[in-house]
Every structure is written in structure tokens, then in C-alpha cells.
Amino acid sequence: MRTNRVVVAGGGAAGMMAAVTAARAGAEVLLLEPNEKVGRKLYITGKGRCNLTNNCGRDELMAAVPRNGKFLYGAFERFGPADTMAFFEGLGIRLKTERGNRVFPRSDKAADIVDALFFELRRQGVEVRQERITGIDIRDGLLAGVYTQGVGEAEDCKALILATGGASYPRTGSTGEGYTLAQAVGHTIVPIRGSLVPLESEDICCGRLQGLSLRNVELRVTNEAGKSVFREQGELLFTHFGLSGPLVLSASAHMDFTKSKYTAHIDLKPALDAQKLDARLLRDFQERANQDYANALGGLVPRSMVPVLAERTGVPSDTKVHDIRREQRRKLLETLKDFAIALSGPRPVEEAVVTSGGVAVGEVDPRTMESKKIKGLFFAGELLDVDGYTGGFNLQIAWSTGYCAGLAAAGRAATI
């Protein structure tokens, strides 16, 4: 038998998980989603393949959440990666684990994840309306109802879960409205900024190398004090504005341009230490002694990098290899091991994969995701001031917080 109504605002990952969980727990659930279809942002995650979680242990999971990870400890304990995988397999989705423990549907189609969630909403009797929440009715510190677009009177409900997302990818419906709603009822909003976001640089080499993807390189980022804040191997991409790609997105989560300036250091040959790389350069130069410097560089880096590398080492491209001095070869070695690019800032938050900042977690019960200020009000997903690295960790945050909020909201609705 259904209990009193739970309203979920937002039909993304966290919102759908919350709605399904609350309905399975016996609640009458209304899901409000302004888009014509639910799961708009899920369609584009993992390059359209949907990296829905990371098949890792608790310690690895916690280490992958650099911002307020301790707040999520209980949520991860209650609903972790193994639970997420079991949940989707229970909906008929066959899964696979790839490099870095990233979990995808075997079909490689994010649409299959969205469809599975949507049909589960229907099976559980969740009412889905294409409406936008515009206000929250609070009476004596208790949730009383919600206001929706075009409706003058508040609609009664016993529990409200705000899962409206952050401010990234606004075309998917993440407009940041949840921050306004939470702030209007007394919650503190930690200033938002992009996390997992491309980075800008004024270095002209980025524009010249636009479209070049480098794989199996090491990216190290230092702050203005020279301290390393990030170091990892993988793939990055040069763009007209600076740098992007998986390595750069992960690095951005460690950077706050309001507090420091940063420099990217790219090791183009991470598999070779300086001594081994120097030996290779000597061998290559001996084999190409009568060729131009540009030809020798072509055996070391992608062709589009040759002119840039020649300029950085101060050796004209048409210099014969046998004329290159020892100190010039040393400069080449140093440049290959440390291709430095000064960074000027992140791209706009709208281009970020996730939003950093949001509802202050100190005002939210970490076990239930319920507001400590207003009984009956819950939060889930990107709206909270938590974010993780790439690799399925942010979606796991959505599933975990959505589950906890849905279960607790159903319980509160049943007791009123």
C-alpha cells in the first residue's frame, strides 16, 4: 500500500534513483522533470556510452572524491559500486569492466541505462510530469509542499528530494535552479565552479597544435609555489583555447585559480628516464646524421609537433643533425621530458563535466541526505558540494546519494 507522497525534483541520475528507491519502499512518488525526457545528461556521459560506476573498493572510491569525501562515507557504505552494478543487472543491463575499473553497459549505449531507469519508474508506479519546481513551501521548519511553474498554489507533499543537478551542460536542463531554491529556504551555497573542466592557456602552441591528441603521456601540474598538485599518465588533447582530454579534466579537480596560478608539464616520453632517452637521442641522431633536424624529430613526436618542438629547443628545423651540439641535444631532452604550458584558467562552468560547490554538506545529514534545517527536505547528486574524478565516480555519487535520500524520504512520508 502506498504511503504519503514524495516529490522528486529532477529526472537525472540522482533523481531517478531516488524516485525508484522511494517507490520500492512503498511511497507514492511524483517526479518533476522540466525536459521532455528524463536522463538528458546521462545520454552524453562516457562519450555516449555511460560510465555508470567504478568497480573499485571503498578506499579507492573515497580517494577519488577530493571534495568532502568523508561526507559520503555512509552513503557509499549503504549503496556502493557493487550495489549499483547489482541494481542495473537486476534491470536487465549486462555490464562490463574496462581499463581503470570503469563500468559500462555491454551495449556501449547510454540510452539503455536511461531506458532501464525509465521503465523501472513506470513499473514502480512513479508519476512523471514535465514540470519545473519554482518554490518550496515551508511551515514552522517543516516541508509542507512545492510550487511548480504556472501553478499559483503549493502542492502538498510530505517529503521533497531536490536533485536538480549543478550548472554544467545547461542544455541538458542543469541550470543551477536548485541552488536558488535551497538558498531561499536558508541553506548555504558554497560558490560554484567547474570541476572536470578543460583548461585555458595563452600559449600560442595550443592553437597551433589544435586537434592533436597525445596518448600515454604524463601530465604534472604545479602551482605558483612549484608544488605538484596532480600527476598522472593518460591522454590529453590540444584545443584552440588550451588543453582538454581525460588527464586535463582530472587535473582540474585539483586546481583553484582563485588561489594560485598553475603550469602544465607534459612528459612526452614517460616510459624513458633521462638517461635512457638521451641514449635513444644519440642513436637516432647517429642514424640520421645527414638529415635535417625536422626529420629526426619526426621519429620522436607527432608530425604536427615538429615545428613547435624545433622552436622550443632553439634549433632551426633545417639544421643538419650532425651539426647539433651536445647542449642543444640536452635542451631537446629537457623539452621532451617537460613540455611546459602556463595555464590561465578553467573554461566556463557550463562546459564542465560536473559542478564543484553547492549545498554545504555540513547542513545535510550524511546518513539520510535530509536537511538539518528543514525536516522533510532532502538533497541528492550534483546539487551537493561534492565531486569526484573521472571514471564513473560522479555517477556513483549520484546513485549513492539518490538511494539514501529516496529511502529516507519514503520513511519520513510514511510516519506523517
Coordinates of C-alpha atoms in Angstrom, one line a residue:
M1 CA 0.0 0.0 0.0
R2 CA 1.3 3.4 -1.0
T3 CA 2.2 5.9 1.7
N4 CA 2.0 9.7 1.6
R5 CA 3.6 11.5 -1.4
V6 CA 7.3 12.0 -2.0
V7 CA 8.2 14.6 -4.7
V8 CA 11.5 14.4 -6.5
A9 CA 12.6 17.5 -8.4
G10 CA 15.0 16.4 -11.2
G11 CA 14.9 13.5 -13.6
G12 CA 18.7 12.9 -13.8
A13 CA 20.7 10.0 -12.4
A14 CA 20.2 11.0 -8.7
G15 CA 16.6 11.9 -9.1
M16 CA 15.6 8.7 -10.9
M17 CA 17.5 6.6 -8.4
A18 CA 15.8 8.5 -5.5
A19 CA 12.3 8.1 -7.1
V20 CA 12.8 4.3 -7.8
T21 CA 14.1 3.7 -4.3
A22 CA 11.3 5.7 -2.6
A23 CA 8.7 3.9 -4.7
R24 CA 10.2 0.5 -3.9
A25 CA 10.0 1.4 -0.2
G26 CA 6.2 2.0 -0.6
A27 CA 5.9 5.7 -1.2
E28 CA 3.7 7.4 -3.7
V29 CA 6.2 9.3 -5.8
L30 CA 5.9 12.3 -8.1
L31 CA 8.9 13.0 -10.3
L32 CA 9.1 16.6 -11.7
E33 CA 11.4 17.0 -14.8
P34 CA 11.3 20.1 -17.0
N35 CA 12.7 18.3 -20.0
E36 CA 10.5 16.3 -22.3
K37 CA 12.6 13.2 -21.4
V38 CA 14.3 12.1 -18.3
G39 CA 18.1 11.4 -18.2
R40 CA 19.2 14.0 -20.7
K41 CA 22.7 14.3 -19.2
L42 CA 23.1 10.6 -18.9
Y43 CA 22.8 10.3 -22.6
I44 CA 26.1 12.1 -23.1
T45 CA 28.1 10.6 -20.2
G46 CA 31.1 8.5 -21.1
K47 CA 31.0 9.8 -24.7
G48 CA 27.6 8.3 -25.1
R49 CA 28.5 5.0 -23.5
C50 CA 27.6 5.9 -19.9
N51 CA 30.5 5.1 -17.5
L52 CA 28.0 4.3 -14.7
T53 CA 30.3 3.5 -11.8
N54 CA 33.8 2.3 -11.0
N55 CA 34.3 -1.3 -9.9
C56 CA 36.6 -0.5 -7.0
G57 CA 36.9 -0.9 -3.3
R58 CA 35.9 1.6 -0.6
D59 CA 39.3 3.1 -0.1
E60 CA 39.8 3.7 -3.8
L61 CA 36.3 5.2 -4.0
M62 CA 36.9 7.6 -1.1
A63 CA 40.3 8.6 -2.6
A64 CA 38.5 9.5 -5.9
V65 CA 36.4 12.2 -4.2
P66 CA 38.7 15.1 -3.4
R67 CA 35.9 17.4 -2.2
N68 CA 34.1 16.5 1.0
G69 CA 34.7 12.8 0.5
K70 CA 34.2 12.0 4.2
F71 CA 30.6 13.2 3.9
L72 CA 29.9 10.4 1.5
Y73 CA 31.3 7.6 3.6
G74 CA 28.0 6.4 4.9
A75 CA 26.3 6.7 1.6
F76 CA 28.9 4.7 -0.1
E77 CA 28.6 2.1 2.7
R78 CA 24.9 1.8 2.1
F79 CA 25.0 1.8 -1.6
G80 CA 28.4 1.4 -3.2
P81 CA 29.6 0.3 -6.7
A82 CA 28.7 -3.4 -6.1
D83 CA 25.2 -2.3 -5.3
T84 CA 25.0 -0.1 -8.4
M85 CA 26.1 -2.9 -10.6
A86 CA 23.6 -5.3 -9.0
F87 CA 20.8 -2.7 -9.4
F88 CA 21.3 -2.3 -13.1
E89 CA 21.9 -6.0 -13.7
G90 CA 18.6 -6.5 -11.9
L91 CA 17.0 -4.2 -14.5
G92 CA 18.4 -6.5 -17.3
I93 CA 21.5 -4.5 -18.2
R94 CA 24.6 -6.5 -18.9
L95 CA 27.7 -4.8 -17.7
K96 CA 31.5 -4.9 -18.4
T97 CA 34.5 -3.5 -16.6
E98 CA 37.2 -1.8 -18.7
R99 CA 40.5 -0.1 -18.1
G100 CA 40.7 1.8 -14.8
N101 CA 37.8 -0.3 -13.4
R102 CA 35.3 1.8 -15.4
V103 CA 32.0 0.1 -15.7
F104 CA 29.8 0.4 -18.9
P105 CA 26.8 -1.4 -20.3
R106 CA 27.9 -4.1 -22.7
S107 CA 25.9 -2.5 -25.4
D108 CA 28.0 0.7 -25.1
K109 CA 24.8 2.7 -25.2
A110 CA 23.9 5.2 -22.6
A111 CA 20.3 5.1 -23.9
D112 CA 20.0 1.6 -22.5
I113 CA 20.7 2.9 -19.0
V114 CA 18.2 5.7 -19.3
D115 CA 15.5 3.3 -20.7
A116 CA 16.1 0.8 -17.9
L117 CA 15.6 3.5 -15.3
F118 CA 12.5 5.0 -17.1
F119 CA 10.8 1.6 -17.4
E120 CA 11.5 0.9 -13.7
L121 CA 9.9 4.2 -12.8
R122 CA 6.8 3.1 -14.7
R123 CA 6.9 -0.4 -13.1
Q124 CA 7.0 1.2 -9.6
G125 CA 4.1 3.5 -10.4
V126 CA 6.1 6.7 -10.2
E127 CA 4.2 9.6 -11.8
V128 CA 6.4 11.6 -14.1
R129 CA 5.4 15.2 -15.0
Q130 CA 7.1 17.6 -17.3
E131 CA 7.2 20.5 -14.8
R132 CA 9.8 22.7 -13.2
I133 CA 9.8 23.3 -9.4
T134 CA 9.8 27.0 -8.7
G135 CA 9.5 27.2 -4.9
I136 CA 9.3 25.3 -1.6
D137 CA 6.5 25.8 1.0
I138 CA 7.9 25.7 4.5
R139 CA 5.8 26.0 7.6
D140 CA 7.4 26.1 11.1
G141 CA 10.6 24.5 9.9
L142 CA 8.7 21.6 8.2
L143 CA 8.3 20.9 4.5
A144 CA 4.6 21.5 3.5
G145 CA 4.6 21.5 -0.3
V146 CA 6.1 22.6 -3.6
Y147 CA 5.3 25.3 -6.1
T148 CA 5.6 24.4 -9.8
Q149 CA 5.7 26.5 -12.9
G150 CA 2.3 28.0 -13.8
V151 CA 0.6 26.9 -10.6
G152 CA -0.3 29.5 -8.0
E153 CA -0.9 27.3 -5.0
A154 CA 1.6 24.9 -3.5
E155 CA 1.0 21.2 -4.0
D156 CA 1.1 19.3 -0.7
C157 CA 3.8 16.7 -0.2
K158 CA 5.4 15.0 2.8
A159 CA 9.0 14.9 1.5
L160 CA 10.9 16.7 -1.2
I161 CA 14.1 15.5 -2.8
L162 CA 16.0 18.2 -4.6
A163 CA 18.1 16.5 -7.4
T164 CA 18.1 19.3 -9.9
G165 CA 21.8 18.9 -10.8
G166 CA 24.5 21.5 -11.0
A167 CA 25.2 24.3 -13.5
S168 CA 27.2 22.3 -16.1
Y169 CA 25.8 21.4 -19.5
P170 CA 22.8 23.7 -19.2
R171 CA 21.3 22.4 -22.5
T172 CA 20.5 19.2 -20.6
G173 CA 18.5 21.1 -18.1
S174 CA 21.1 21.7 -15.4
T175 CA 20.5 25.4 -15.0
G176 CA 21.6 25.8 -11.3
E177 CA 18.0 26.5 -10.2
G178 CA 18.4 24.1 -7.2
Y179 CA 21.0 26.4 -5.7
T180 CA 18.5 29.2 -5.7
L181 CA 15.7 27.1 -4.2
A182 CA 18.0 25.8 -1.4
Q183 CA 19.3 29.2 -0.6
A184 CA 15.8 30.6 -0.5
V185 CA 14.9 28.3 2.4
G186 CA 18.1 29.1 4.4
H187 CA 20.8 26.8 3.1
T188 CA 24.4 27.9 2.5
I189 CA 25.6 27.6 -1.1
V190 CA 29.3 27.1 -1.5
P191 CA 30.3 29.2 -4.6
I192 CA 30.2 27.0 -7.7
R193 CA 32.9 26.5 -10.3
G194 CA 33.6 23.9 -12.9
S195 CA 35.2 20.7 -12.0
L196 CA 36.4 18.2 -14.5
V197 CA 36.7 21.1 -16.9
P198 CA 39.0 21.9 -19.9
L199 CA 41.7 24.5 -19.1
E200 CA 42.7 27.7 -21.0
S201 CA 46.2 28.8 -21.9
E202 CA 47.5 31.8 -23.7
D203 CA 50.4 29.8 -25.1
I204 CA 50.2 30.1 -28.9
C205 CA 51.4 26.5 -29.2
C206 CA 48.0 25.2 -28.2
G207 CA 46.2 26.8 -31.1
R208 CA 49.0 25.6 -33.5
L209 CA 48.5 22.0 -32.1
Q210 CA 44.7 22.2 -32.1
G211 CA 43.2 18.8 -32.6
L212 CA 46.3 16.9 -31.6
S213 CA 45.7 14.1 -29.1
L214 CA 48.6 12.7 -27.1
R215 CA 48.3 9.2 -25.6
N216 CA 50.5 7.6 -23.0
V217 CA 51.9 10.9 -21.8
E218 CA 52.4 12.1 -18.2
L219 CA 50.8 15.3 -17.1
R220 CA 52.1 17.0 -14.0
V221 CA 50.6 20.3 -12.7
T222 CA 52.4 22.6 -10.4
N223 CA 51.1 25.7 -8.6
E224 CA 52.9 29.0 -8.5
A225 CA 55.0 27.8 -5.5
G226 CA 56.3 25.0 -7.6
K227 CA 54.4 22.3 -5.7
S228 CA 52.9 19.4 -7.7
V229 CA 49.1 19.2 -7.3
F230 CA 48.5 16.5 -9.9
R231 CA 50.5 13.8 -11.6
E232 CA 49.1 11.0 -13.8
Q233 CA 49.6 9.2 -17.1
G234 CA 47.0 9.0 -19.9
E235 CA 45.6 11.1 -22.7
L236 CA 45.2 14.8 -23.4
L237 CA 44.1 17.0 -26.2
F238 CA 45.3 20.4 -27.6
T239 CA 42.5 22.8 -28.4
H240 CA 42.2 26.3 -29.8
F241 CA 41.8 27.6 -26.2
G242 CA 44.2 25.4 -24.3
L243 CA 44.1 21.8 -23.1
S244 CA 41.4 19.2 -22.7
G245 CA 41.1 15.4 -22.6
P246 CA 40.8 12.9 -19.7
L247 CA 44.1 13.9 -18.0
V248 CA 43.3 17.6 -18.1
L249 CA 39.7 17.1 -16.8
S250 CA 41.0 15.0 -13.8
A251 CA 43.7 17.6 -13.1
S252 CA 41.2 20.4 -13.0
A253 CA 39.6 18.9 -9.9
H254 CA 42.8 19.7 -8.0
M255 CA 43.0 23.4 -9.1
D256 CA 41.6 26.6 -7.7
F257 CA 42.6 29.6 -9.9
T258 CA 41.3 32.0 -7.3
K259 CA 44.1 30.9 -5.0
S260 CA 47.0 30.2 -7.4
K261 CA 48.4 30.1 -10.9
Y262 CA 49.3 26.8 -12.5
T263 CA 51.6 25.3 -15.1
A264 CA 51.1 22.0 -17.0
H265 CA 54.2 19.9 -17.5
I266 CA 53.8 17.2 -20.2
D267 CA 56.3 14.4 -20.2
L268 CA 56.2 13.2 -23.9
K269 CA 58.3 10.1 -23.1
P270 CA 57.3 8.9 -19.6
A271 CA 58.5 5.3 -20.3
L272 CA 62.1 6.5 -20.6
D273 CA 64.1 8.2 -17.9
A274 CA 66.5 11.0 -18.8
Q275 CA 69.5 8.6 -19.2
K276 CA 67.6 6.2 -21.5
L277 CA 66.0 9.0 -23.5
D278 CA 69.5 10.5 -24.1
A279 CA 70.8 7.2 -25.3
R280 CA 67.9 7.0 -27.8
L281 CA 68.5 10.5 -29.0
L282 CA 72.2 9.7 -29.6
R283 CA 71.2 6.6 -31.5
D284 CA 68.6 8.4 -33.6
F285 CA 71.0 11.3 -34.3
Q286 CA 73.7 8.9 -35.4
E287 CA 71.3 7.1 -37.8
R288 CA 70.0 10.4 -39.2
A289 CA 73.3 12.3 -39.1
N290 CA 72.9 13.7 -42.6
Q291 CA 69.2 14.5 -42.4
D292 CA 67.5 17.7 -41.3
Y293 CA 66.6 18.2 -37.6
A294 CA 62.9 18.2 -38.5
N295 CA 63.3 14.6 -39.8
A296 CA 64.9 13.4 -36.6
L297 CA 62.1 15.0 -34.6
G298 CA 59.5 13.3 -36.7
G299 CA 60.7 10.0 -35.3
L300 CA 60.1 11.2 -31.7
V301 CA 56.8 13.2 -31.8
P302 CA 53.7 13.6 -34.0
R303 CA 54.5 15.5 -37.2
S304 CA 52.4 18.5 -36.1
M305 CA 54.6 19.0 -33.1
V306 CA 57.8 19.1 -35.0
P307 CA 57.8 22.9 -35.8
V308 CA 56.8 23.7 -32.2
L309 CA 59.5 21.5 -30.7
A310 CA 62.1 23.0 -33.0
E311 CA 61.2 26.5 -31.8
R312 CA 61.2 25.5 -28.2
T313 CA 64.7 23.9 -28.5
G314 CA 66.0 26.9 -30.4
V315 CA 67.3 24.7 -33.3
P316 CA 66.2 25.6 -36.8
S317 CA 64.3 22.8 -38.5
D318 CA 66.7 22.6 -41.5
T319 CA 69.8 22.2 -39.3
K320 CA 71.7 19.0 -40.2
V321 CA 71.6 16.5 -37.4
H322 CA 75.4 16.2 -37.4
D323 CA 75.7 19.9 -36.6
I324 CA 73.6 19.7 -33.5
R325 CA 75.7 20.4 -30.4
R326 CA 75.6 18.5 -27.1
E327 CA 73.8 21.3 -25.2
Q328 CA 71.2 21.5 -28.0
R329 CA 70.5 17.8 -27.7
R330 CA 70.3 18.3 -23.9
K331 CA 67.7 21.1 -24.5
L332 CA 65.7 18.7 -26.7
L333 CA 65.8 16.0 -23.9
E334 CA 64.6 18.5 -21.3
T335 CA 61.8 19.7 -23.6
L336 CA 60.6 16.1 -24.3
K337 CA 60.5 15.4 -20.6
D338 CA 58.9 18.7 -19.7
F339 CA 56.8 20.4 -22.3
A340 CA 55.6 23.2 -20.1
I341 CA 52.4 25.2 -20.7
A342 CA 51.3 28.1 -18.5
L343 CA 47.6 27.8 -17.7
S344 CA 45.4 30.9 -17.4
G345 CA 42.2 29.4 -16.0
P346 CA 39.3 26.9 -16.5
R347 CA 36.7 27.0 -19.2
P348 CA 33.2 28.3 -18.2
V349 CA 31.3 26.2 -15.7
E350 CA 28.8 25.4 -18.4
E351 CA 31.5 23.3 -20.2
A352 CA 32.4 21.4 -17.1
V353 CA 31.5 17.7 -16.7
V354 CA 30.4 18.4 -13.1
T355 CA 30.0 21.4 -10.8
S356 CA 32.1 21.9 -7.7
G357 CA 30.4 23.8 -4.9
G358 CA 26.7 23.7 -4.0
V359 CA 24.7 23.0 -0.8
A360 CA 27.1 23.0 2.2
V361 CA 27.3 19.4 3.4
G362 CA 27.6 20.5 7.0
E363 CA 23.9 21.4 6.7
V364 CA 22.9 17.9 5.5
D365 CA 22.6 14.6 7.4
P366 CA 25.1 12.3 5.7
R367 CA 23.1 9.2 6.5
T368 CA 19.8 10.3 5.0
M369 CA 20.7 13.4 2.9
E370 CA 18.0 15.2 4.8
S371 CA 18.4 18.9 5.5
K372 CA 19.4 19.7 9.1
K373 CA 17.4 23.0 8.8
I374 CA 14.1 21.8 7.3
K375 CA 12.5 18.4 8.1
G376 CA 11.3 16.6 5.0
L377 CA 13.7 18.3 2.6
F378 CA 16.4 16.1 1.1
F379 CA 19.2 16.6 -1.4
A380 CA 20.9 14.3 -3.9
G381 CA 23.5 14.3 -6.6
E382 CA 25.5 17.2 -8.0
L383 CA 23.5 19.8 -6.1
L384 CA 25.6 18.9 -3.0
D385 CA 29.1 20.3 -2.5
V386 CA 30.8 17.0 -3.5
D387 CA 32.5 15.9 -6.7
G388 CA 34.8 13.2 -7.8
Y389 CA 37.3 12.3 -10.6
T390 CA 36.5 10.9 -14.0
G391 CA 36.0 7.2 -14.2
G392 CA 32.4 6.7 -13.0
F393 CA 32.9 8.3 -9.6
N394 CA 30.5 11.2 -10.1
L395 CA 27.7 8.9 -11.2
Q396 CA 28.3 6.7 -8.2
I397 CA 27.9 9.8 -6.0
A398 CA 24.5 10.3 -7.7
W399 CA 23.4 6.7 -7.2
S400 CA 24.5 6.6 -3.6
T401 CA 23.0 9.9 -2.5
G402 CA 19.9 9.3 -4.5
Y403 CA 19.4 5.9 -2.9
C404 CA 19.9 7.3 0.6
A405 CA 17.6 10.2 0.0
G406 CA 14.9 8.1 -1.6
L407 CA 14.9 5.5 1.3
A408 CA 14.8 8.2 4.0
A409 CA 12.2 10.3 2.3
A410 CA 9.9 7.3 2.0
G411 CA 10.4 6.6 5.6
R412 CA 9.6 10.2 6.6
A413 CA 6.5 10.3 4.4
A414 CA 5.2 7.1 6.0
T415 CA 5.4 8.5 9.5
I416 CA 3.5 11.7 8.9

